[in-house]
Amino acid sequence: MLYPSPLIAGSTIAITAFSSGVPSDCHPRLDIVIAGLKQRGFDVIEGSCLRENYQHLSADKITRSQELMTMLCDDNIDAIMPPWGGELAMDLLPLLDYERLALAKPKWLIGFSDISTLQVALTTKLGWASAHATNLMQLHPQETESLTTQLFDCLSCGQGQSFEQ
């Protein structure tokens, strides 16, 4: 198993919706969540496949797969967080270049629901660990639910370190 680097202040988190995008009425919450990541000290890159949602998708499958591939292959990115799941991440599976991805630095793919579709592919084909965990849109800075708030406690651990839930 290949574990991505721990997420610490200064780590880069890329945000893209490779399944369902964020409709305009949810943009205020998205902005709050992104600001919360920045307050934690993360550098945030916002993809172009994010702030649209048409028929349960942020963009067509070619555009979504190209943006995801770019992020997965960028060794300056430490984690990728979609806003939430959706229904059609499976459309991207045949469009990903796994040979090219095998040359990239592993990175955390964080979330659940339709995100699991890609997590399974990256783990089984590349041996990358992933984080089946809270979705980005749940990370409101005022959230108090402990499994959600402790996400970065877990992902900041290096080899040999531990955390308690």
Coordinates of C-alpha atoms in Angstrom, one line a residue:
M1 CA 0.0 0.0 0.0
L2 CA 1.3 3.4 -0.9
Y3 CA 0.4 6.1 1.6
P4 CA 0.2 9.7 0.5
S5 CA 2.1 12.3 2.5
P6 CA 0.4 13.5 5.7
L7 CA -1.8 16.6 5.3
I8 CA -0.2 19.5 7.2
A9 CA -0.3 23.3 7.0
G10 CA 1.1 24.1 3.6
S11 CA -0.3 21.0 1.9
T12 CA -2.2 21.6 -1.3
I13 CA -5.8 20.4 -1.6
A14 CA -7.4 20.4 -5.0
I15 CA -11.1 20.6 -5.3
T16 CA -13.0 19.2 -8.3
A17 CA -16.4 17.6 -8.8
F18 CA -15.8 14.6 -10.9
S19 CA -19.4 13.6 -10.4
S20 CA -22.1 16.0 -9.2
G21 CA -21.2 19.7 -9.2
V22 CA -22.2 22.4 -6.8
P23 CA -25.3 24.4 -7.9
S24 CA -25.3 28.1 -7.3
D25 CA -27.6 28.0 -4.3
C26 CA -24.9 26.0 -2.5
H27 CA -21.9 28.3 -3.5
P28 CA -22.1 30.3 -0.2
R29 CA -21.5 27.1 1.8
L30 CA -18.8 26.0 -0.6
D31 CA -17.0 29.3 -0.1
I32 CA -17.2 29.0 3.7
V33 CA -15.8 25.4 3.5
I34 CA -12.9 26.5 1.2
A35 CA -12.2 29.4 3.6
G36 CA -12.1 26.9 6.4
L37 CA -9.5 24.8 4.6
K38 CA -7.4 28.0 4.1
Q39 CA -7.7 28.9 7.8
R40 CA -6.3 25.5 8.6
G41 CA -3.2 26.5 6.6
F42 CA -3.9 24.5 3.4
D43 CA -3.3 25.8 -0.1
V44 CA -6.5 25.3 -2.1
I45 CA -6.8 24.9 -5.8
E46 CA -10.3 25.1 -7.2
G47 CA -10.9 23.2 -10.4
S48 CA -13.2 24.3 -13.2
C49 CA -15.4 21.2 -12.8
L50 CA -17.0 22.4 -9.6
R51 CA -19.5 25.3 -9.6
E52 CA -21.9 23.9 -12.1
N53 CA -24.4 21.1 -11.8
Y54 CA -26.4 20.1 -14.9
Q55 CA -28.3 16.8 -14.8
H56 CA -26.3 15.7 -11.8
L57 CA -22.9 16.4 -13.3
S58 CA -20.3 19.2 -13.1
A59 CA -19.3 18.8 -16.7
D60 CA -19.1 16.3 -19.5
K61 CA -17.1 13.1 -18.8
I62 CA -14.1 14.1 -21.0
T63 CA -13.7 17.5 -19.2
R64 CA -14.2 15.8 -15.8
S65 CA -11.7 13.1 -16.5
Q66 CA -9.1 15.5 -17.9
E67 CA -9.3 17.7 -14.9
L68 CA -9.0 14.8 -12.5
M69 CA -6.1 13.3 -14.4
T70 CA -4.3 16.7 -14.3
M71 CA -4.8 16.9 -10.5
L72 CA -3.8 13.2 -9.9
C73 CA -0.6 13.7 -11.9
D74 CA 0.4 17.0 -10.4
D75 CA 3.0 16.1 -7.7
N76 CA 2.4 19.5 -6.1
I77 CA -1.1 18.4 -5.1
D78 CA -1.3 16.4 -1.9
A79 CA -5.1 15.6 -1.8
I80 CA -8.2 15.8 -3.9
M81 CA -11.5 16.6 -2.3
P82 CA -14.7 16.5 -4.3
P83 CA -17.6 18.4 -2.8
W84 CA -19.7 15.3 -2.5
G85 CA -20.5 12.1 -4.4
G86 CA -23.1 11.8 -7.2
E87 CA -23.9 9.0 -9.6
L88 CA -21.6 8.9 -12.6
A89 CA -18.0 8.7 -11.5
M90 CA -18.0 5.3 -13.2
D91 CA -18.0 7.1 -16.5
L92 CA -14.4 8.2 -15.8
L93 CA -12.9 4.8 -15.1
P94 CA -12.1 3.9 -18.7
L95 CA -10.8 7.4 -19.4
L96 CA -8.1 7.4 -16.7
D97 CA -4.5 6.6 -17.8
Y98 CA -3.4 4.2 -15.1
E99 CA 0.1 3.8 -16.5
R100 CA 0.6 7.5 -16.3
L101 CA -0.9 7.6 -12.8
A102 CA 1.5 4.9 -11.7
L103 CA 4.4 7.5 -12.2
A104 CA 2.7 10.1 -10.1
K105 CA 3.0 10.8 -6.3
P106 CA 0.1 9.1 -4.5
K107 CA -2.3 11.6 -3.1
W108 CA -5.3 11.4 -0.8
L109 CA -8.7 11.1 -2.5
I110 CA -11.1 12.0 0.3
G111 CA -14.8 11.4 0.6
F112 CA -17.5 8.8 0.2
S113 CA -20.5 7.9 -1.9
D114 CA -19.7 8.0 -5.6
I115 CA -16.2 9.0 -4.7
S116 CA -15.7 5.4 -3.6
T117 CA -15.9 4.4 -7.3
L118 CA -12.5 6.1 -8.0
Q119 CA -11.0 5.2 -4.6
V120 CA -11.4 1.5 -5.4
A121 CA -9.8 1.9 -8.8
L122 CA -6.8 3.9 -7.4
T123 CA -6.3 1.4 -4.6
T124 CA -6.7 -1.8 -6.6
K125 CA -4.8 -0.7 -9.8
L126 CA -2.1 1.5 -8.2
G127 CA -2.0 0.5 -4.5
W128 CA -2.8 4.1 -3.3
A129 CA -4.4 4.4 0.1
S130 CA -7.4 6.7 0.1
A131 CA -9.7 8.2 2.8
H132 CA -13.3 6.9 2.8
A133 CA -14.3 9.8 5.0
T134 CA -16.4 12.9 5.3
N135 CA -17.1 14.9 2.1
L136 CA -15.8 18.4 1.6
M137 CA -19.2 20.1 2.0
Q138 CA -19.5 18.7 5.5
L139 CA -16.4 20.5 6.6
H140 CA -18.1 23.7 7.7
P141 CA -15.9 25.4 10.2
Q142 CA -18.7 25.4 12.8
E143 CA -19.3 21.6 12.4
T144 CA -19.2 19.8 15.8
E145 CA -19.8 16.1 14.8
S146 CA -16.6 14.4 15.9
L147 CA -16.0 12.0 13.0
T148 CA -16.2 15.0 10.7
T149 CA -14.1 17.3 12.7
Q150 CA -11.3 14.7 13.3
L151 CA -10.7 14.1 9.6
F152 CA -7.4 16.0 9.5
D153 CA -6.3 14.5 12.8
C154 CA -6.1 11.2 10.9
L155 CA -4.7 12.5 7.7
S156 CA -2.0 14.5 9.4
C157 CA -0.4 11.4 10.9
G158 CA 2.9 10.3 9.5
Q159 CA 4.3 6.8 9.6
G160 CA 4.3 5.4 13.1
Q161 CA 2.0 8.1 14.5
S162 CA -1.5 7.5 15.8
F163 CA -4.6 9.4 16.7
E164 CA -7.7 8.7 18.8
Q165 CA -11.3 9.0 17.8

